[in-house]
Short mmCIF file of C-alpha atoms and ligand atoms in Angstrom, two decimals:
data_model
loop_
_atom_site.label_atom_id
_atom_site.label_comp_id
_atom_site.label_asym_id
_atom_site.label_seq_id
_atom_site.Cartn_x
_atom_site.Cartn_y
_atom_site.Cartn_z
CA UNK A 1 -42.06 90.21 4.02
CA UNK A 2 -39.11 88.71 2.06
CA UNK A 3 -37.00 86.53 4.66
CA UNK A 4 -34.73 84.83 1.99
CA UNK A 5 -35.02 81.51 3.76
CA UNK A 6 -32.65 79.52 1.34
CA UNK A 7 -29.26 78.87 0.92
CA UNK A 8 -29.47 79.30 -2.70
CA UNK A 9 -30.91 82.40 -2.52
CA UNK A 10 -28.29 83.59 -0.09
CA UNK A 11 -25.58 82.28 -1.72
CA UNK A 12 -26.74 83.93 -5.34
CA UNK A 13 -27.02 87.19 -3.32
CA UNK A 14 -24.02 87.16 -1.78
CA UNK A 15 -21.71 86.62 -4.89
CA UNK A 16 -24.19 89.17 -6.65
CA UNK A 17 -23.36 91.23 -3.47
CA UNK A 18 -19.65 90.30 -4.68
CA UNK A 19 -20.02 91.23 -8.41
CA UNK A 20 -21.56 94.44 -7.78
CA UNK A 21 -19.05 95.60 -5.19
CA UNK A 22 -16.08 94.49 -7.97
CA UNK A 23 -17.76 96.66 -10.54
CA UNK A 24 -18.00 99.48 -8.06
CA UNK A 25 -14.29 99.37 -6.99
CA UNK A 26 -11.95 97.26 -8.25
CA UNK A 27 -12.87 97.25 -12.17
CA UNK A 28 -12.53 101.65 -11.72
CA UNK A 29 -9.56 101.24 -10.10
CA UNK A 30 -7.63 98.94 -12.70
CA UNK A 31 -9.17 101.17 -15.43
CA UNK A 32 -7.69 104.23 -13.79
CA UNK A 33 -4.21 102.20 -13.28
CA UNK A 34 -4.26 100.97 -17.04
CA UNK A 35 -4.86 104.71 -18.03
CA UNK A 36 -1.91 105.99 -15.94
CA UNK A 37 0.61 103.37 -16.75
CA UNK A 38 -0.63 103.89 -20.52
CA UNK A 39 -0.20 107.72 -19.79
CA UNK A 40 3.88 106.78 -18.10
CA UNK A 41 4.89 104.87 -20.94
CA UNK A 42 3.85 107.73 -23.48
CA UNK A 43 6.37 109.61 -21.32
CA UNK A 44 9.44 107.01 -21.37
CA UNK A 45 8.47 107.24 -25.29
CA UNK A 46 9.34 110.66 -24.61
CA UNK A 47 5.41 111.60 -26.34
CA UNK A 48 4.99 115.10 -25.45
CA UNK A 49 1.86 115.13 -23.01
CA UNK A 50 0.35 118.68 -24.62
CA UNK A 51 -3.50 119.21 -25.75
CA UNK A 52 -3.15 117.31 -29.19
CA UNK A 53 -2.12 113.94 -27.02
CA UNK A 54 -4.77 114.57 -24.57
CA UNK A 55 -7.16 114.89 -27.37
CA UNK A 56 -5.92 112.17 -28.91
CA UNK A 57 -5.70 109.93 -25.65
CA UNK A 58 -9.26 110.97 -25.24
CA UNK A 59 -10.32 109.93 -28.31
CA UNK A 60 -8.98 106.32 -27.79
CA UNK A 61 -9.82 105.75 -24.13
CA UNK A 62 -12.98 107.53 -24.32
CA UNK A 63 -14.79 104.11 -25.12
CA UNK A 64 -13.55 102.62 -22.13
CA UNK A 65 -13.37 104.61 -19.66
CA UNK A 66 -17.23 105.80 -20.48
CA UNK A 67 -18.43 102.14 -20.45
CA UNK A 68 -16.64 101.91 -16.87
CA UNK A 69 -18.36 105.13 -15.61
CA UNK A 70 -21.61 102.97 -17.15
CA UNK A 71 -21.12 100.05 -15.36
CA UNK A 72 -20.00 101.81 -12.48
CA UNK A 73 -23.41 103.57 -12.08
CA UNK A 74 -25.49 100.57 -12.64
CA UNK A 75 -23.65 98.36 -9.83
CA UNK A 76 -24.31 101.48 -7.46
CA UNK A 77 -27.86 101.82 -8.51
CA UNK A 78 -28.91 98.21 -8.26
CA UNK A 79 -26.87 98.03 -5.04
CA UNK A 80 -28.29 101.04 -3.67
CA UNK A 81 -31.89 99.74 -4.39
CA UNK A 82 -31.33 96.26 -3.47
CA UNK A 83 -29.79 97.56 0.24
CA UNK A 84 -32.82 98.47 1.76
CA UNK A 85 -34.30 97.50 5.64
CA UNK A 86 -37.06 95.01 4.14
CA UNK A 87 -34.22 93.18 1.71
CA UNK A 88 -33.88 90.71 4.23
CA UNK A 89 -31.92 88.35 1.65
CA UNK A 90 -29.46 91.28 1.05
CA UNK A 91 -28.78 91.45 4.85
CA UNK A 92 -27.83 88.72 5.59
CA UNK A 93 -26.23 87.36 2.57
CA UNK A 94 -22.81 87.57 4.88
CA UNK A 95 -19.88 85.29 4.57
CA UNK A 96 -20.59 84.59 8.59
CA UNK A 97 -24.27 84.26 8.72
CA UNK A 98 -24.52 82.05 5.35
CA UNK A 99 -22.18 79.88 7.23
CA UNK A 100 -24.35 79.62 10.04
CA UNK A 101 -26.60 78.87 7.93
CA UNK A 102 -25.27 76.24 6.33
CA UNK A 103 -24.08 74.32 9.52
CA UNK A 104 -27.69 74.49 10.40
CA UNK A 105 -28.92 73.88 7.07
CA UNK A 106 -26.80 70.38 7.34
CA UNK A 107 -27.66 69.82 11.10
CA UNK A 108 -31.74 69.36 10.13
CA UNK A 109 -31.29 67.48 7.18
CA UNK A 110 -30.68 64.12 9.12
CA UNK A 111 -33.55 65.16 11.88
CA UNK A 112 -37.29 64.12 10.85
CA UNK A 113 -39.03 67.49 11.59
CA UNK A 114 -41.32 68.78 8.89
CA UNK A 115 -40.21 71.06 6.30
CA UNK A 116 -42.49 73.86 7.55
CA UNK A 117 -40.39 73.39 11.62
CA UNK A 118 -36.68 73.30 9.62
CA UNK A 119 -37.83 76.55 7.49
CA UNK A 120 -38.83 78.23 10.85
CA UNK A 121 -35.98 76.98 12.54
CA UNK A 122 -33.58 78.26 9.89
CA UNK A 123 -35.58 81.75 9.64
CA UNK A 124 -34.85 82.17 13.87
CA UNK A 125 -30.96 80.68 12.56
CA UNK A 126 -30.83 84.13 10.33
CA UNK A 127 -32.32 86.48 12.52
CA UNK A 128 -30.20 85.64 15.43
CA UNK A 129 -26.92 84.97 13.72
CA UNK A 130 -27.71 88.47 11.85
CA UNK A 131 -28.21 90.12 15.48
CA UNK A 132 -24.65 88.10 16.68
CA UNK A 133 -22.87 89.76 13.92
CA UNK A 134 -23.92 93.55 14.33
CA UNK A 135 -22.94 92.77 17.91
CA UNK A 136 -20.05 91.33 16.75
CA UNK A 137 -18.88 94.26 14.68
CA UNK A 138 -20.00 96.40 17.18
CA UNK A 139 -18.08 95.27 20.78
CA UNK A 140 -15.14 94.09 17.68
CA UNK A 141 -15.29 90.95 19.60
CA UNK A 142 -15.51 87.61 18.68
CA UNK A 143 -16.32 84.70 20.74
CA UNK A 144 -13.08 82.62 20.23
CA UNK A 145 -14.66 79.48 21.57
CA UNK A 146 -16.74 79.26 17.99
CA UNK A 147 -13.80 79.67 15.67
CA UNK A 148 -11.74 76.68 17.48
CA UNK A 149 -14.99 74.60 17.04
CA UNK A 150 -14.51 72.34 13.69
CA UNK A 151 -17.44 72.39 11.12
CA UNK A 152 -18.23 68.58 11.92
CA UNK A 153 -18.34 69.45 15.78
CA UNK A 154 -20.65 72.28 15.11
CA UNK A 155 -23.16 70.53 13.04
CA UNK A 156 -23.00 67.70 15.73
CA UNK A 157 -23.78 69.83 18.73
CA UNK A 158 -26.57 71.94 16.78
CA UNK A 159 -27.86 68.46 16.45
CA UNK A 160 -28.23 67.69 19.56
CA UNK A 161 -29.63 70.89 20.34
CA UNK A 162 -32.34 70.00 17.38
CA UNK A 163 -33.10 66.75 19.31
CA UNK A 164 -34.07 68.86 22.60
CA UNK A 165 -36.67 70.07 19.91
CA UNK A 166 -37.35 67.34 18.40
CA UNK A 167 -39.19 66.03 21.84
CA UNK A 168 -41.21 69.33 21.86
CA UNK A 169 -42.36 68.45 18.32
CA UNK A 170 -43.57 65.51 19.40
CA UNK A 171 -46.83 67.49 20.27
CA UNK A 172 -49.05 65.58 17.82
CA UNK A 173 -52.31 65.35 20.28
CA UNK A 174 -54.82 67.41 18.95
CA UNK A 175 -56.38 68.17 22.26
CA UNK A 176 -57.70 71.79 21.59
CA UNK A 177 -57.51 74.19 24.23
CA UNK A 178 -58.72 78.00 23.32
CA UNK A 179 -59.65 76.50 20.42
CA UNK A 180 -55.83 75.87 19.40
CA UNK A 181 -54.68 72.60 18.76
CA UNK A 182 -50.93 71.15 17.86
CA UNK A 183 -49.80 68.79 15.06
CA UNK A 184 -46.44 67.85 14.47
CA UNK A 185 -44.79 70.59 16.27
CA UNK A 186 -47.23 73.46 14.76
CA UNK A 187 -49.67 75.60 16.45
CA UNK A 188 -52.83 75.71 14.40
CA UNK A 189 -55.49 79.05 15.73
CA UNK A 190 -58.88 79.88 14.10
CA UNK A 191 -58.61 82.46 11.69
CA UNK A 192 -60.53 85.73 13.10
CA UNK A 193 -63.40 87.30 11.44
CA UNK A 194 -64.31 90.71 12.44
CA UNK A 195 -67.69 90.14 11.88
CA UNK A 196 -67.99 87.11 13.74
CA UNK A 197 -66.25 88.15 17.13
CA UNK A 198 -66.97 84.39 18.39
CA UNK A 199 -64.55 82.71 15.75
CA UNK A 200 -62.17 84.77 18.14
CA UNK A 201 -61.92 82.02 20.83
CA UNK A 202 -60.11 84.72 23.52
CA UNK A 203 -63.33 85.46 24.05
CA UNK A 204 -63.57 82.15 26.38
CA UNK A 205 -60.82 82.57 28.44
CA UNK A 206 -60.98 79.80 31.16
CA UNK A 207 -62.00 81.07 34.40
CA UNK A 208 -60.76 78.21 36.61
CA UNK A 209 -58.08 76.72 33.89
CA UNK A 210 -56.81 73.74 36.30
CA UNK A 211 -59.98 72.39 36.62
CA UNK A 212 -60.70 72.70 33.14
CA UNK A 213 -58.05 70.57 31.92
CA UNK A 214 -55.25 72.66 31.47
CA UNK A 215 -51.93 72.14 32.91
CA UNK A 216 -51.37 75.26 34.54
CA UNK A 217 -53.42 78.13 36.60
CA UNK A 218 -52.60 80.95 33.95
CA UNK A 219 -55.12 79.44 30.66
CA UNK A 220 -52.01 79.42 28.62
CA UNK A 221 -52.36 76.84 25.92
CA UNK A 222 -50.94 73.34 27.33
CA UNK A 223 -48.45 72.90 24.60
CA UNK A 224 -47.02 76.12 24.60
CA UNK A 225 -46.81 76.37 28.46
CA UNK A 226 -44.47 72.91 28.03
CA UNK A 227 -42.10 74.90 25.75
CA UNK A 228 -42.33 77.90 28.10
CA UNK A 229 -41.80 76.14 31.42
CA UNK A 230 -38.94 73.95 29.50
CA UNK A 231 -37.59 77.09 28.54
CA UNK A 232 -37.45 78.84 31.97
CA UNK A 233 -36.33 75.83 33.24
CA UNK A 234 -33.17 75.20 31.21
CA UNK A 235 -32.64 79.09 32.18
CA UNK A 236 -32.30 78.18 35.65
CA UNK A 237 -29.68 75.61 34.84
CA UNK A 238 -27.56 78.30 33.53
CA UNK A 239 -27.82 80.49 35.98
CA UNK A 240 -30.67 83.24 34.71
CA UNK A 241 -34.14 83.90 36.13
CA UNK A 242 -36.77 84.54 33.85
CA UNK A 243 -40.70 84.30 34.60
CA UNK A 244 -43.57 84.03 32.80
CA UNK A 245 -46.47 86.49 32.97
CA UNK A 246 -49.40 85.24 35.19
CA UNK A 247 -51.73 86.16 32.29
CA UNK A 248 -51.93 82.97 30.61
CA UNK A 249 -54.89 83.92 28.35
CA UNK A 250 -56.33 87.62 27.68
CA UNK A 251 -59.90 88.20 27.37
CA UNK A 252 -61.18 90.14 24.08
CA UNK A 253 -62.47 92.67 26.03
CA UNK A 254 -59.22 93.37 28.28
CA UNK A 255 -57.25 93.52 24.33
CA UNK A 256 -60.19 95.92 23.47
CA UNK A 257 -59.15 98.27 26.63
CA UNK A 258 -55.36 97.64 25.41
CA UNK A 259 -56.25 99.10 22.30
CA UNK A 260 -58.04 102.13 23.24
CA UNK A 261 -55.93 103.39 26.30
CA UNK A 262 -52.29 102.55 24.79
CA UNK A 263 -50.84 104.86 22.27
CA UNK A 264 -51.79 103.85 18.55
CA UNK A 265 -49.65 100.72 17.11
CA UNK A 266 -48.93 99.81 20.85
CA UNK A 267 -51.42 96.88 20.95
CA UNK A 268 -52.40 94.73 17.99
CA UNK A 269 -56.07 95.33 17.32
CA UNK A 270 -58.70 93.00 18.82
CA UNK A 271 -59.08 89.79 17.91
CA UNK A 272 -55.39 89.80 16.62
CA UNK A 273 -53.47 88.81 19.69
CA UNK A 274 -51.83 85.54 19.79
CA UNK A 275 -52.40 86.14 23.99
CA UNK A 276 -56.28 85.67 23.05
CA UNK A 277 -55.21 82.38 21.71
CA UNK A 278 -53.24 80.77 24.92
CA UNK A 279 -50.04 81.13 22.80
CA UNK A 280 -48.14 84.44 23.97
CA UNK A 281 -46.39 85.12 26.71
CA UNK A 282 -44.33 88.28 28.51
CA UNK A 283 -41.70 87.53 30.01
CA UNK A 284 -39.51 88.99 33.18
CA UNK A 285 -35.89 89.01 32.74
CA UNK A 286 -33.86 89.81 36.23
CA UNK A 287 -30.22 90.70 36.47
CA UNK A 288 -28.12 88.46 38.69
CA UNK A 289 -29.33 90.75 41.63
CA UNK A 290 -32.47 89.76 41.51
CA UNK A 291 -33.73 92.91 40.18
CA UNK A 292 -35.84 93.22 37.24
CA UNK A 293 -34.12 94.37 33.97
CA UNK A 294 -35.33 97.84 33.26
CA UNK A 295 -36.32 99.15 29.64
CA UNK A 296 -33.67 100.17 27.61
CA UNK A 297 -32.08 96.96 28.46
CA UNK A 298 -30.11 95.31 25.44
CA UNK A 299 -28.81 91.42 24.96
CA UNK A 300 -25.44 92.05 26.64
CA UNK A 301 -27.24 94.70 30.09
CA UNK A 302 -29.48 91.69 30.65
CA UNK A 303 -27.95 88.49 30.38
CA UNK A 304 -30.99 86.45 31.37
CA UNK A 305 -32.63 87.96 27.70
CA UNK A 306 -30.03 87.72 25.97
CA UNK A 307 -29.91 83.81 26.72
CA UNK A 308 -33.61 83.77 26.00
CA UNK A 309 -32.71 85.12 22.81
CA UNK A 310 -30.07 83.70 21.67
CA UNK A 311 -32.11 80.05 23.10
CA UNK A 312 -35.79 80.02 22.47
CA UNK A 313 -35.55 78.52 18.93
CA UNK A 314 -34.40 75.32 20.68
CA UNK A 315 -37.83 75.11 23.10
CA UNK A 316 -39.99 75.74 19.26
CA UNK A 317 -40.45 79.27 20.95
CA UNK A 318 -39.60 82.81 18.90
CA UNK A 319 -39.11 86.56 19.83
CA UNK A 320 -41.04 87.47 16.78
CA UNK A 321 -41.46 91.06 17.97
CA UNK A 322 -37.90 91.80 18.39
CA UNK A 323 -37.35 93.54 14.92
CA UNK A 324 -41.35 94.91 14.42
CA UNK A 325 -41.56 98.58 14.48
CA UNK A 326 -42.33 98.54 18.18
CA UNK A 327 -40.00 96.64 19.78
CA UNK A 328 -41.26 93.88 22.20
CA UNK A 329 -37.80 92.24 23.81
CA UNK A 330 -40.56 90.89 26.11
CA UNK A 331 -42.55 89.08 23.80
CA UNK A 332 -42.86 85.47 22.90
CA UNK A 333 -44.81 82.78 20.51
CA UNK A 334 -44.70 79.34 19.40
CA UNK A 335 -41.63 79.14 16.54
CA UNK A 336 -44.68 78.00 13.97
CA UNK A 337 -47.78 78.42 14.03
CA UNK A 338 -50.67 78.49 11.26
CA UNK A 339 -54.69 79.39 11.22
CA UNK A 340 -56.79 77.09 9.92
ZN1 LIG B 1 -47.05 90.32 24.43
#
């Protein structure tokens, strides 16, 4: 899918955004004045306004007034085709979010991360300042803390957010657990051949995971649990409980059950699953009670997700399920990650 991951392209957009809305309404609307005022002076000239001057008038506006109607129909064709649900670019090419952007944008430019990390980083940058500004609109609320916050102040303390990142990307041991091993910050999985179900490494699950060299009881991958327990961790700080699922790794055969016994598009097909790989994780939220946030819950009903959220770029983790056509609030993944 297009994700417009660029500030060019999102600035181009957004003035084209611009254009297209000034051809729709204002350039109408000073044609229409022109015509009127044209139509009031006839009548201080004392012109008699009968058929013969509307034919006339006709005559001579005609022209313009057609190439309006024209240009007037283009701008709401192109704009109508160009403001669809998988035009990401045409989403969020907002004044707000390209801002965002931008601060961010600057923010990584002094960090060392690789390109691929700042692209991914920037990508989670639009989807969640996208999801802040329909929230935004919606509760007609905005967080006045932001707008006192100068743009130098903003890129500095998105900087030091980066560099709590930055250590995560340190990962450069290329250890492989599940068969999944991390380079510079990025996850790198076998690709899966259907033919082959062994090139699918779920299949090996480890059975006693701490004495196998992992780093926690579950079989998660030993990277990713780092950035999960960091994660939950820095949760805790602030005051929100969130826990990880106990299923670390899932065997092919428990994804193939998945598949058959959920309803269809529910579970990824087998072999698919990034929890096959050690690098997926469900998570709990719980409301300040202590109770468990039911479904149906949204950022704002569950303040433990919505920090997740709004946070997990900064632990190199993503909610990469959030906007697929079945929903997964629960689900997370390493920010990057790549077959190879
Ligand atoms: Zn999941």
């Amino acid at each position: 899918m297009f994700t417009c991951n660029s500030l060019i392209l999102l600035n181009f957009t957004y003035y084209l955004k611009l254009l297209l809305g000034f051809c729709m309404t204002i350039i109408p609307f000073i044609t229409l004045e022109i015509l009127v005022i044209k139509i009031i002076r006839c009548k201080i000239k004392d012109i008699k306004i009968d058929k013969n001057f509307i034919k006339k008038f006709i005559k001579k506006e005609g022209k313009l007034v057609f190439k309006v109607f024209i240009l007037f129909i283009a701008a709401f064709s192109l704009n109508n085709i160009l403001n669809n649900k998988d035009n990401k670019c045409y989403m969020y090419a907002k004044k707000e979010i390209i801002s965002e952007y931008k601060t961010s944008y600057n923010a990584l430019k002094e960090t060392n991360l690789s390109n691929s990390v700042k692209e991914k980083y920037l990508e989670n940058v639009l989807v969640i300042a996208y999801s802040n500004y329909n929230n935004v609109n919606k509760n007609n609320s905005v967080e006045s803390k932001e707008k006192d916050n100068t743009e130098n102040s903003k890129v500095q303390k998105i900087k030091n957010e980066i560099k709590v990142e930055d250590n995560i990307m340190k990962e450069t041991d290329t250890t492989k657990y599940n068969s999944v091993y991390v380079q510079n910050g990025t996850f790198y999985y076998p690709k899966y051949n259907a033919n082959n179900k062994s090139t699918y490494t779920g299949m090996y699950c480890p059975t006693n995971p701490l004495k196998e060299g992992y780093n926690n009881p579950y079989g998660y991958n030993n990277y990713f649990y780092i950035r999960l327990t960091n994660m939950v961790e820095d949760a805790k700080k602030n005051g929100y409980k969130i826990t990880i699922s106990t299923q670390g790794c899932r065997s092919y055969q428990t994804q193939v059950n998945y598949y058959y016994s959920m309803e269809k598009g529910r579970a990824i097909s087998p072999g698919h699953s990034m929890h096959g790989l050690g690098i997926a994780s469900d998570l709990e939220f719980y409301n300040q009670n202590g109770s468990v946030c039911p479904y149906g819950r949204t950022d704002t009903s569950c303040p433990s997700m919505g920090w997740a959220h709004k946070n997990a770029y900064k632990y190199g983790l993503t909610f990469n399920l959030l906007y697929a056509s079945y929903r997964e609030d629960w689900h997370v993944e390493p920010i990057n990650s790549k077959t190879y």
